[in-house]
Amino acid sequence: MRPELIDDVSQSALDPAGVGAARIADLFHWMVGGGVVIWLIVIGLAVYSIVVPRGHRPRLTKTLVIGGGAVVPTIVLSSLLCYALAMLPDLHQPPPTGSLTVQVSGVRWWWRVQYRTDNGQTIETANEIRLPVGEAVDFKLTSEDVIHSFWIPSLGGKVDMIPGRMTRLKLHPTRVGTFRGVCAEYCGTAHAQMRFDVIVMRRPEFDDWLSSQRSEAREPAQQPAIRGSVLFKRKGCGACHTIRGTEAQGRVGPDLTHLASRISLGAAIKPNHTENLRRWITETHHVKPGVTMPAFQSLDEGEVDAIVAYLEQLH
Ligand code: CUA
């Protein structure tokens, strides 16, 4: 039995796997260091004032108030400010021209992901972002409804996704691995289940993946997937979902053209396997409370099997 929760992927800003995240972790460590120094001085003086009787203390009150209340905080805070300001321009520098561009839209409660290929083709996927290691990537971020916030703690800082506006983020992964992305701005019922998978791969594997995502879905050749494709049409799934190469052209929900190639379901809340796919279709709201997709409870066992078989051959 596979684990139901998929939280074994890295989601820590303190275990950086990207240039931006490494800077942020550095800044955090300096801030903790500065905070500890101030804390030790303040607590030391407090203990001193309790332990040493009044008559035995040197007359240093004025010096301590000025030093501890103004000079030391000014030095510590100015140093941290200078450090942070010095690293900002680099983080906000646009990536070199010709870099990979990924456009991501926040939708309650999932992520529309689009890649622009060299020949101008747009490839759409959902809730999974694959990136080549060692390259700067230009993210163009927006929202289709409310404000969301795009955050991959292991790779860099977070940026708000605002309806009607495009925000930018440069990420530069430095290590191969699977990382967790999350929505970092409260956006309604399923905010906590609005997550995505980030898979950082070597360039040749990334190129293979991207070219595999280019292809359209083929008509299934075997039962029960053939029956599943008919049911998918008849039940109106195509009104919300796109499967490129078929009549299904809906834009409300995630593109399912290569669903079987993704590692998770429901915006990275469950591993992508048969049992979870069945549950997603029939008990949608138990799997993810608040989700806008209706549960198809009226389907019989055989019909669910057929639809699942159809979806599972969408590699
Ligand atoms: Cu989207 Cu919180």
mmCIF file of C-alpha atoms and ligand atoms in Angstrom:
data_model
loop_
_atom_site.group_PDB
_atom_site.id
_atom_site.type_symbol
_atom_site.label_atom_id
_atom_site.label_comp_id
_atom_site.label_asym_id
_atom_site.label_seq_id
_atom_site.Cartn_x
_atom_site.Cartn_y
_atom_site.Cartn_z
ATOM 1 C CA MET A 1 0.000 0.000 0.000
ATOM 2 C CA ARG A 2 1.455 3.328 -1.006
ATOM 3 C CA PRO A 3 1.440 6.176 1.525
ATOM 4 C CA GLU A 4 -1.629 8.391 1.250
ATOM 5 C CA LEU A 5 0.074 11.623 2.188
ATOM 6 C CA ILE A 6 2.843 12.807 -0.045
ATOM 7 C CA ASP A 7 4.832 14.966 2.309
ATOM 8 C CA ASP A 8 8.184 13.279 1.849
ATOM 9 C CA VAL A 9 9.309 15.957 -0.609
ATOM 10 C CA SER A 10 11.441 18.892 0.441
ATOM 11 C CA GLN A 11 9.559 21.992 1.488
ATOM 12 C CA SER A 12 12.088 23.871 3.588
ATOM 13 C CA ALA A 13 13.466 27.341 2.923
ATOM 14 C CA LEU A 14 16.395 26.317 5.166
ATOM 15 C CA ASP A 15 17.376 23.404 2.918
ATOM 16 C CA PRO A 16 17.924 25.453 -0.245
ATOM 17 C CA ALA A 17 18.117 23.871 -3.687
ATOM 18 C CA GLY A 18 18.139 27.129 -5.629
ATOM 19 C CA VAL A 19 20.124 30.379 -5.843
ATOM 20 C CA GLY A 20 17.311 32.552 -4.443
ATOM 21 C CA ALA A 21 16.536 30.171 -1.589
ATOM 22 C CA ALA A 22 20.229 30.015 -0.634
ATOM 23 C CA ARG A 23 20.334 33.830 -0.332
ATOM 24 C CA ILE A 24 17.162 33.835 1.729
ATOM 25 C CA ALA A 25 18.536 31.103 4.019
ATOM 26 C CA ASP A 26 21.757 33.149 4.460
ATOM 27 C CA LEU A 27 19.768 36.236 5.361
ATOM 28 C CA PHE A 28 17.697 34.189 7.807
ATOM 29 C CA HIS A 29 20.830 32.851 9.517
ATOM 30 C CA TRP A 30 22.303 36.351 9.813
ATOM 31 C CA MET A 31 19.018 37.616 11.281
ATOM 32 C CA VAL A 32 18.933 34.787 13.798
ATOM 33 C CA GLY A 33 22.596 35.525 14.669
ATOM 34 C CA GLY A 34 21.884 39.255 15.102
ATOM 35 C CA GLY A 35 18.810 38.455 17.167
ATOM 36 C CA VAL A 36 20.778 36.103 19.424
ATOM 37 C CA VAL A 37 23.479 38.760 20.030
ATOM 38 C CA ILE A 38 20.862 41.354 21.018
ATOM 39 C CA TRP A 39 19.006 38.833 23.171
ATOM 40 C CA LEU A 40 22.198 37.831 25.021
ATOM 41 C CA ILE A 41 23.113 41.476 25.736
ATOM 42 C CA VAL A 42 19.617 42.380 26.970
ATOM 43 C CA ILE A 43 19.214 39.256 29.120
ATOM 44 C CA GLY A 44 22.793 39.648 30.448
ATOM 45 C CA LEU A 45 22.068 43.180 31.554
ATOM 46 C CA ALA A 46 18.735 42.174 33.088
ATOM 47 C CA VAL A 47 20.408 39.385 35.086
ATOM 48 C CA TYR A 48 23.214 41.755 36.091
ATOM 49 C CA SER A 49 20.728 44.325 37.383
ATOM 50 C CA ILE A 50 18.975 41.657 39.480
ATOM 51 C CA VAL A 51 22.089 39.907 40.828
ATOM 52 C CA VAL A 52 24.311 42.907 41.624
ATOM 53 C CA PRO A 53 22.838 45.141 44.373
ATOM 54 C CA ARG A 54 22.169 48.747 43.427
ATOM 55 C CA GLY A 55 24.912 50.307 45.544
ATOM 56 C CA HIS A 56 27.594 48.058 44.020
ATOM 57 C CA ARG A 57 26.862 48.872 40.349
ATOM 58 C CA PRO A 58 28.974 51.445 38.508
ATOM 59 C CA ARG A 59 26.995 54.513 37.380
ATOM 60 C CA LEU A 60 26.578 53.355 33.790
ATOM 61 C CA THR A 61 22.841 53.832 33.334
ATOM 62 C CA LYS A 62 23.084 56.614 30.752
ATOM 63 C CA THR A 63 25.714 54.782 28.707
ATOM 64 C CA LEU A 64 23.652 51.563 28.760
ATOM 65 C CA VAL A 65 20.431 53.275 27.700
ATOM 66 C CA ILE A 66 22.125 55.070 24.815
ATOM 67 C CA GLY A 67 24.267 52.089 23.849
ATOM 68 C CA GLY A 68 21.654 49.345 24.240
ATOM 69 C CA GLY A 69 18.641 51.396 23.180
ATOM 70 C CA ALA A 70 20.050 53.282 20.210
ATOM 71 C CA VAL A 71 23.604 52.508 19.107
ATOM 72 C CA VAL A 72 23.612 48.685 19.105
ATOM 73 C CA PRO A 73 20.144 48.257 17.467
ATOM 74 C CA THR A 74 21.071 50.872 14.845
ATOM 75 C CA ILE A 75 24.281 49.052 13.973
ATOM 76 C CA VAL A 76 22.655 45.599 13.903
ATOM 77 C CA LEU A 77 19.557 46.648 11.940
ATOM 78 C CA SER A 78 21.526 48.797 9.466
ATOM 79 C CA SER A 79 23.937 45.921 8.800
ATOM 80 C CA LEU A 80 21.024 43.546 8.105
ATOM 81 C CA LEU A 81 19.335 46.161 5.897
ATOM 82 C CA CYS A 82 22.530 46.709 3.880
ATOM 83 C CA TYR A 83 23.004 42.943 3.515
ATOM 84 C CA ALA A 84 19.408 42.486 2.311
ATOM 85 C CA LEU A 85 19.553 45.471 -0.066
ATOM 86 C CA ALA A 86 22.811 44.221 -1.540
ATOM 87 C CA MET A 87 21.271 40.870 -2.483
ATOM 88 C CA LEU A 88 17.981 42.258 -3.858
ATOM 89 C CA PRO A 89 19.161 43.561 -7.261
ATOM 90 C CA ASP A 90 20.538 40.148 -8.161
ATOM 91 C CA LEU A 91 17.331 38.352 -7.194
ATOM 92 C CA HIS A 92 15.273 40.774 -9.276
ATOM 93 C CA GLN A 93 17.534 40.815 -12.290
ATOM 94 C CA PRO A 94 15.689 39.399 -15.294
ATOM 95 C CA PRO A 95 17.074 36.031 -16.442
ATOM 96 C CA PRO A 96 19.202 36.027 -19.613
ATOM 97 C CA THR A 97 17.260 36.240 -22.874
ATOM 98 C CA GLY A 98 16.421 32.854 -24.289
ATOM 99 C CA SER A 99 15.854 31.378 -20.819
ATOM 100 C CA LEU A 100 13.046 28.953 -20.310
ATOM 101 C CA THR A 101 9.775 30.773 -19.609
ATOM 102 C CA VAL A 102 7.027 29.169 -17.572
ATOM 103 C CA GLN A 103 3.667 30.835 -17.158
ATOM 104 C CA VAL A 104 1.655 29.831 -14.109
ATOM 105 C CA SER A 105 -1.887 30.903 -13.243
ATOM 106 C CA GLY A 106 -3.457 30.377 -9.840
ATOM 107 C CA VAL A 107 -7.005 29.039 -10.012
ATOM 108 C CA ARG A 108 -9.089 28.059 -6.962
ATOM 109 C CA TRP A 109 -7.525 25.583 -5.996
ATOM 110 C CA TRP A 110 -4.991 24.397 -8.551
ATOM 111 C CA TRP A 111 -2.296 25.662 -10.911
ATOM 112 C CA ARG A 112 -2.409 26.082 -14.682
ATOM 113 C CA VAL A 113 1.132 25.675 -16.030
ATOM 114 C CA GLN A 114 2.164 26.689 -19.540
ATOM 115 C CA TYR A 115 5.493 26.286 -21.324
ATOM 116 C CA ARG A 116 6.396 28.221 -24.450
ATOM 117 C CA THR A 117 8.539 26.091 -26.706
ATOM 118 C CA ASP A 118 11.146 27.369 -29.185
ATOM 119 C CA ASN A 119 8.730 27.069 -32.086
ATOM 120 C CA GLY A 120 6.094 29.175 -30.346
ATOM 121 C CA GLN A 121 3.878 26.265 -29.317
ATOM 122 C CA THR A 122 2.215 26.484 -25.908
ATOM 123 C CA ILE A 123 2.155 23.320 -23.831
ATOM 124 C CA GLU A 124 -0.245 23.207 -20.948
ATOM 125 C CA THR A 125 -0.102 21.003 -17.896
ATOM 126 C CA ALA A 126 -1.314 21.371 -14.318
ATOM 127 C CA ASN A 127 -0.062 21.160 -10.748
ATOM 128 C CA GLU A 128 3.360 19.957 -11.809
ATOM 129 C CA ILE A 129 6.328 22.044 -12.914
ATOM 130 C CA ARG A 130 9.423 20.403 -14.334
ATOM 131 C CA LEU A 131 12.621 22.424 -14.585
ATOM 132 C CA PRO A 132 16.153 21.850 -15.871
ATOM 133 C CA VAL A 133 18.854 22.017 -13.183
ATOM 134 C CA GLY A 134 21.475 24.792 -13.271
ATOM 135 C CA GLU A 135 19.483 27.217 -15.428
ATOM 136 C CA ALA A 136 17.670 30.435 -14.623
ATOM 137 C CA VAL A 137 13.947 30.178 -15.344
ATOM 138 C CA ASP A 138 11.643 33.112 -15.932
ATOM 139 C CA PHE A 139 8.238 32.705 -14.261
ATOM 140 C CA LYS A 140 5.306 34.810 -15.386
ATOM 141 C CA LEU A 141 2.606 34.634 -12.767
ATOM 142 C CA THR A 142 -1.039 35.627 -12.723
ATOM 143 C CA SER A 143 -4.379 34.581 -11.253
ATOM 144 C CA GLU A 144 -7.724 33.716 -12.817
ATOM 145 C CA ASP A 145 -9.834 34.565 -9.765
ATOM 146 C CA VAL A 146 -8.537 35.785 -6.389
ATOM 147 C CA ILE A 147 -5.045 36.599 -5.104
ATOM 148 C CA HIS A 148 -2.844 33.525 -4.687
ATOM 149 C CA SER A 149 0.849 33.407 -3.865
ATOM 150 C CA PHE A 150 3.369 31.231 -5.671
ATOM 151 C CA TRP A 151 6.005 29.719 -3.395
ATOM 152 C CA ILE A 152 8.556 26.941 -3.785
ATOM 153 C CA PRO A 153 10.383 27.282 -0.439
ATOM 154 C CA SER A 154 13.347 25.141 -1.523
ATOM 155 C CA LEU A 155 13.975 27.238 -4.650
ATOM 156 C CA GLY A 156 13.249 30.868 -3.819
ATOM 157 C CA GLY A 157 11.006 33.566 -2.425
ATOM 158 C CA LYS A 158 7.262 33.865 -2.830
ATOM 159 C CA VAL A 159 5.455 36.168 -5.225
ATOM 160 C CA ASP A 160 1.774 37.129 -5.240
ATOM 161 C CA MET A 161 -0.402 36.144 -8.197
ATOM 162 C CA ILE A 162 -2.828 38.976 -8.857
ATOM 163 C CA PRO A 163 -5.844 38.839 -11.209
ATOM 164 C CA GLY A 164 -5.391 41.099 -14.231
ATOM 165 C CA ARG A 165 -1.687 41.591 -13.598
ATOM 166 C CA MET A 166 1.491 39.693 -14.370
ATOM 167 C CA THR A 167 4.201 39.347 -11.758
ATOM 168 C CA ARG A 168 7.648 37.918 -12.442
ATOM 169 C CA LEU A 169 9.944 35.592 -10.572
ATOM 170 C CA LYS A 170 13.352 34.240 -11.464
ATOM 171 C CA LEU A 171 14.260 30.838 -10.081
ATOM 172 C CA HIS A 172 17.546 29.031 -10.534
ATOM 173 C CA PRO A 173 17.499 25.447 -9.247
ATOM 174 C CA THR A 174 20.897 24.083 -8.292
ATOM 175 C CA ARG A 175 20.027 20.524 -7.314
ATOM 176 C CA VAL A 176 18.085 17.680 -8.924
ATOM 177 C CA GLY A 177 15.103 16.542 -6.855
ATOM 178 C CA THR A 178 11.397 16.803 -6.142
ATOM 179 C CA PHE A 179 10.208 19.826 -4.216
ATOM 180 C CA ARG A 180 6.910 21.085 -2.878
ATOM 181 C CA GLY A 181 5.245 24.253 -4.122
ATOM 182 C CA VAL A 182 2.424 25.839 -2.151
ATOM 183 C CA CYS A 183 -0.068 28.683 -2.240
ATOM 184 C CA ALA A 184 1.072 31.186 0.373
ATOM 185 C CA GLU A 185 -1.927 33.531 0.387
ATOM 186 C CA TYR A 186 -5.233 32.483 1.917
ATOM 187 C CA CYS A 187 -7.634 32.066 -1.000
ATOM 188 C CA GLY A 188 -10.624 30.135 0.363
ATOM 189 C CA THR A 189 -11.751 26.658 1.428
ATOM 190 C CA ALA A 190 -9.059 24.504 -0.175
ATOM 191 C CA HIS A 191 -6.170 26.972 0.216
ATOM 192 C CA ALA A 192 -4.206 24.445 2.281
ATOM 193 C CA GLN A 193 -4.661 21.836 -0.456
ATOM 194 C CA MET A 194 -3.499 24.127 -3.245
ATOM 195 C CA ARG A 195 -0.074 22.661 -3.821
ATOM 196 C CA PHE A 196 2.101 21.541 -6.708
ATOM 197 C CA ASP A 197 5.055 19.298 -7.456
ATOM 198 C CA VAL A 198 8.330 20.726 -8.704
ATOM 199 C CA ILE A 199 10.623 18.217 -10.365
ATOM 200 C CA VAL A 200 14.125 19.458 -11.135
ATOM 201 C CA MET A 201 15.803 17.264 -13.757
ATOM 202 C CA ARG A 202 18.930 17.135 -15.849
ATOM 203 C CA ARG A 203 18.618 18.976 -19.180
ATOM 204 C CA PRO A 204 18.350 15.906 -21.462
ATOM 205 C CA GLU A 205 15.624 14.347 -19.292
ATOM 206 C CA PHE A 206 13.821 17.671 -19.178
ATOM 207 C CA ASP A 207 13.949 17.933 -22.994
ATOM 208 C CA ASP A 208 12.539 14.404 -23.286
ATOM 209 C CA TRP A 209 9.738 15.257 -20.911
ATOM 210 C CA LEU A 210 8.899 18.519 -22.699
ATOM 211 C CA SER A 211 8.769 16.839 -26.101
ATOM 212 C CA SER A 212 6.577 14.051 -24.700
ATOM 213 C CA GLN A 213 4.162 16.715 -23.399
ATOM 214 C CA ARG A 214 3.915 18.180 -26.890
ATOM 215 C CA SER A 215 2.048 15.240 -28.357
ATOM 216 C CA GLU A 216 -1.730 15.020 -28.525
ATOM 217 C CA ALA A 217 -3.657 12.191 -26.918
ATOM 218 C CA ARG A 218 -4.212 9.120 -29.053
ATOM 219 C CA GLU A 219 -7.526 7.305 -29.213
ATOM 220 C CA PRO A 220 -7.385 4.304 -26.857
ATOM 221 C CA ALA A 221 -6.928 0.966 -28.598
ATOM 222 C CA GLN A 222 -8.204 -1.403 -25.912
ATOM 223 C CA GLN A 223 -11.169 -1.983 -23.665
ATOM 224 C CA PRO A 224 -12.137 -0.759 -21.112
ATOM 225 C CA ALA A 225 -10.315 2.462 -22.070
ATOM 226 C CA ILE A 226 -12.363 2.756 -25.295
ATOM 227 C CA ARG A 227 -15.565 2.621 -23.273
ATOM 228 C CA GLY A 228 -13.979 5.129 -20.862
ATOM 229 C CA SER A 229 -13.367 7.657 -23.641
ATOM 230 C CA VAL A 230 -17.033 7.385 -24.688
ATOM 231 C CA LEU A 231 -18.197 7.855 -21.095
ATOM 232 C CA PHE A 232 -15.818 10.795 -20.636
ATOM 233 C CA LYS A 233 -17.633 12.490 -23.531
ATOM 234 C CA ARG A 234 -21.132 11.440 -22.485
ATOM 235 C CA LYS A 235 -20.739 12.605 -18.897
ATOM 236 C CA GLY A 236 -19.632 16.035 -20.088
ATOM 237 C CA CYS A 237 -16.107 15.896 -18.615
ATOM 238 C CA GLY A 238 -14.858 17.762 -21.682
ATOM 239 C CA ALA A 239 -16.886 20.835 -20.699
ATOM 240 C CA CYS A 240 -14.310 21.516 -17.979
ATOM 241 C CA HIS A 241 -11.204 19.575 -19.038
ATOM 242 C CA THR A 242 -9.065 19.627 -22.141
ATOM 243 C CA ILE A 243 -7.569 16.494 -23.647
ATOM 244 C CA ARG A 244 -5.666 17.737 -26.682
ATOM 245 C CA GLY A 245 -6.466 15.785 -29.832
ATOM 246 C CA THR A 246 -10.035 15.044 -28.692
ATOM 247 C CA GLU A 247 -13.306 16.964 -28.492
ATOM 248 C CA ALA A 248 -12.609 17.793 -24.838
ATOM 249 C CA GLN A 249 -11.637 21.481 -24.856
ATOM 250 C CA GLY A 250 -12.860 22.777 -21.465
ATOM 251 C CA ARG A 251 -10.826 25.452 -19.700
ATOM 252 C CA VAL A 252 -12.437 25.394 -16.245
ATOM 253 C CA GLY A 253 -10.382 22.539 -14.817
ATOM 254 C CA PRO A 254 -6.881 21.156 -15.356
ATOM 255 C CA ASP A 255 -5.698 19.965 -18.780
ATOM 256 C CA LEU A 256 -5.638 16.158 -18.658
ATOM 257 C CA THR A 257 -3.756 15.428 -21.912
ATOM 258 C CA HIS A 258 -0.838 13.776 -20.072
ATOM 259 C CA LEU A 259 -2.497 13.084 -16.717
ATOM 260 C CA ALA A 260 -0.870 9.668 -16.319
ATOM 261 C CA SER A 261 2.618 11.213 -16.493
ATOM 262 C CA ARG A 262 2.001 13.322 -13.368
ATOM 263 C CA ILE A 263 3.068 12.152 -9.955
ATOM 264 C CA SER A 264 0.062 13.394 -8.014
ATOM 265 C CA LEU A 265 -3.643 14.237 -8.168
ATOM 266 C CA GLY A 266 -5.875 17.047 -6.908
ATOM 267 C CA ALA A 267 -3.108 19.707 -6.856
ATOM 268 C CA ALA A 268 -0.446 17.528 -5.235
ATOM 269 C CA ILE A 269 -2.544 16.164 -2.408
ATOM 270 C CA LYS A 270 -2.623 12.446 -3.330
ATOM 271 C CA PRO A 271 -0.210 10.186 -5.208
ATOM 272 C CA ASN A 272 -1.406 9.456 -8.745
ATOM 273 C CA HIS A 273 -2.487 5.816 -8.696
ATOM 274 C CA THR A 274 -5.591 3.871 -9.671
ATOM 275 C CA GLU A 275 -7.325 3.796 -6.295
ATOM 276 C CA ASN A 276 -6.859 7.542 -5.745
ATOM 277 C CA LEU A 277 -8.068 8.308 -9.255
ATOM 278 C CA ARG A 278 -11.231 6.272 -8.590
ATOM 279 C CA ARG A 279 -11.797 8.118 -5.327
ATOM 280 C CA TRP A 280 -11.129 11.452 -6.991
ATOM 281 C CA ILE A 281 -13.953 10.788 -9.495
ATOM 282 C CA THR A 282 -16.527 9.320 -7.092
ATOM 283 C CA GLU A 283 -15.749 10.936 -3.713
ATOM 284 C CA THR A 284 -14.224 14.179 -4.914
ATOM 285 C CA HIS A 285 -15.318 16.216 -1.899
ATOM 286 C CA HIS A 286 -13.995 13.704 0.622
ATOM 287 C CA VAL A 287 -10.605 13.784 -1.024
ATOM 288 C CA LYS A 288 -10.505 17.576 -1.266
ATOM 289 C CA PRO A 289 -13.236 19.517 0.545
ATOM 290 C CA GLY A 290 -14.249 22.652 -1.335
ATOM 291 C CA VAL A 291 -13.146 21.451 -4.779
ATOM 292 C CA THR A 292 -15.338 22.770 -7.615
ATOM 293 C CA MET A 293 -15.492 19.462 -9.547
ATOM 294 C CA PRO A 294 -18.726 17.552 -8.839
ATOM 295 C CA ALA A 295 -18.490 13.962 -7.536
ATOM 296 C CA PHE A 296 -19.743 11.428 -10.093
ATOM 297 C CA GLN A 297 -21.501 9.164 -7.584
ATOM 298 C CA SER A 298 -24.049 7.892 -10.091
ATOM 299 C CA LEU A 299 -21.416 5.953 -12.074
ATOM 300 C CA ASP A 300 -21.429 2.185 -11.523
ATOM 301 C CA GLU A 301 -18.225 0.240 -10.790
ATOM 302 C CA GLY A 302 -17.696 -0.751 -14.425
ATOM 303 C CA GLU A 303 -18.125 2.818 -15.639
ATOM 304 C CA VAL A 304 -15.615 4.125 -13.110
ATOM 305 C CA ASP A 305 -13.159 1.387 -14.121
ATOM 306 C CA ALA A 306 -13.561 2.376 -17.772
ATOM 307 C CA ILE A 307 -12.998 6.105 -17.166
ATOM 308 C CA VAL A 308 -9.993 5.389 -14.935
ATOM 309 C CA ALA A 309 -8.539 3.067 -17.602
ATOM 310 C CA TYR A 310 -8.996 5.826 -20.181
ATOM 311 C CA LEU A 311 -7.293 8.432 -17.993
ATOM 312 C CA GLU A 312 -4.456 6.080 -17.074
ATOM 313 C CA GLN A 313 -3.403 5.629 -20.677
ATOM 314 C CA LEU A 314 -2.944 9.404 -21.120
ATOM 315 C CA HIS A 315 0.846 9.314 -20.790
HETATM 316 CU CU1 CUA B 1 -4.414 29.889 -3.553
HETATM 317 CU CU2 CUA B 1 -4.190 30.074 -1.263
#
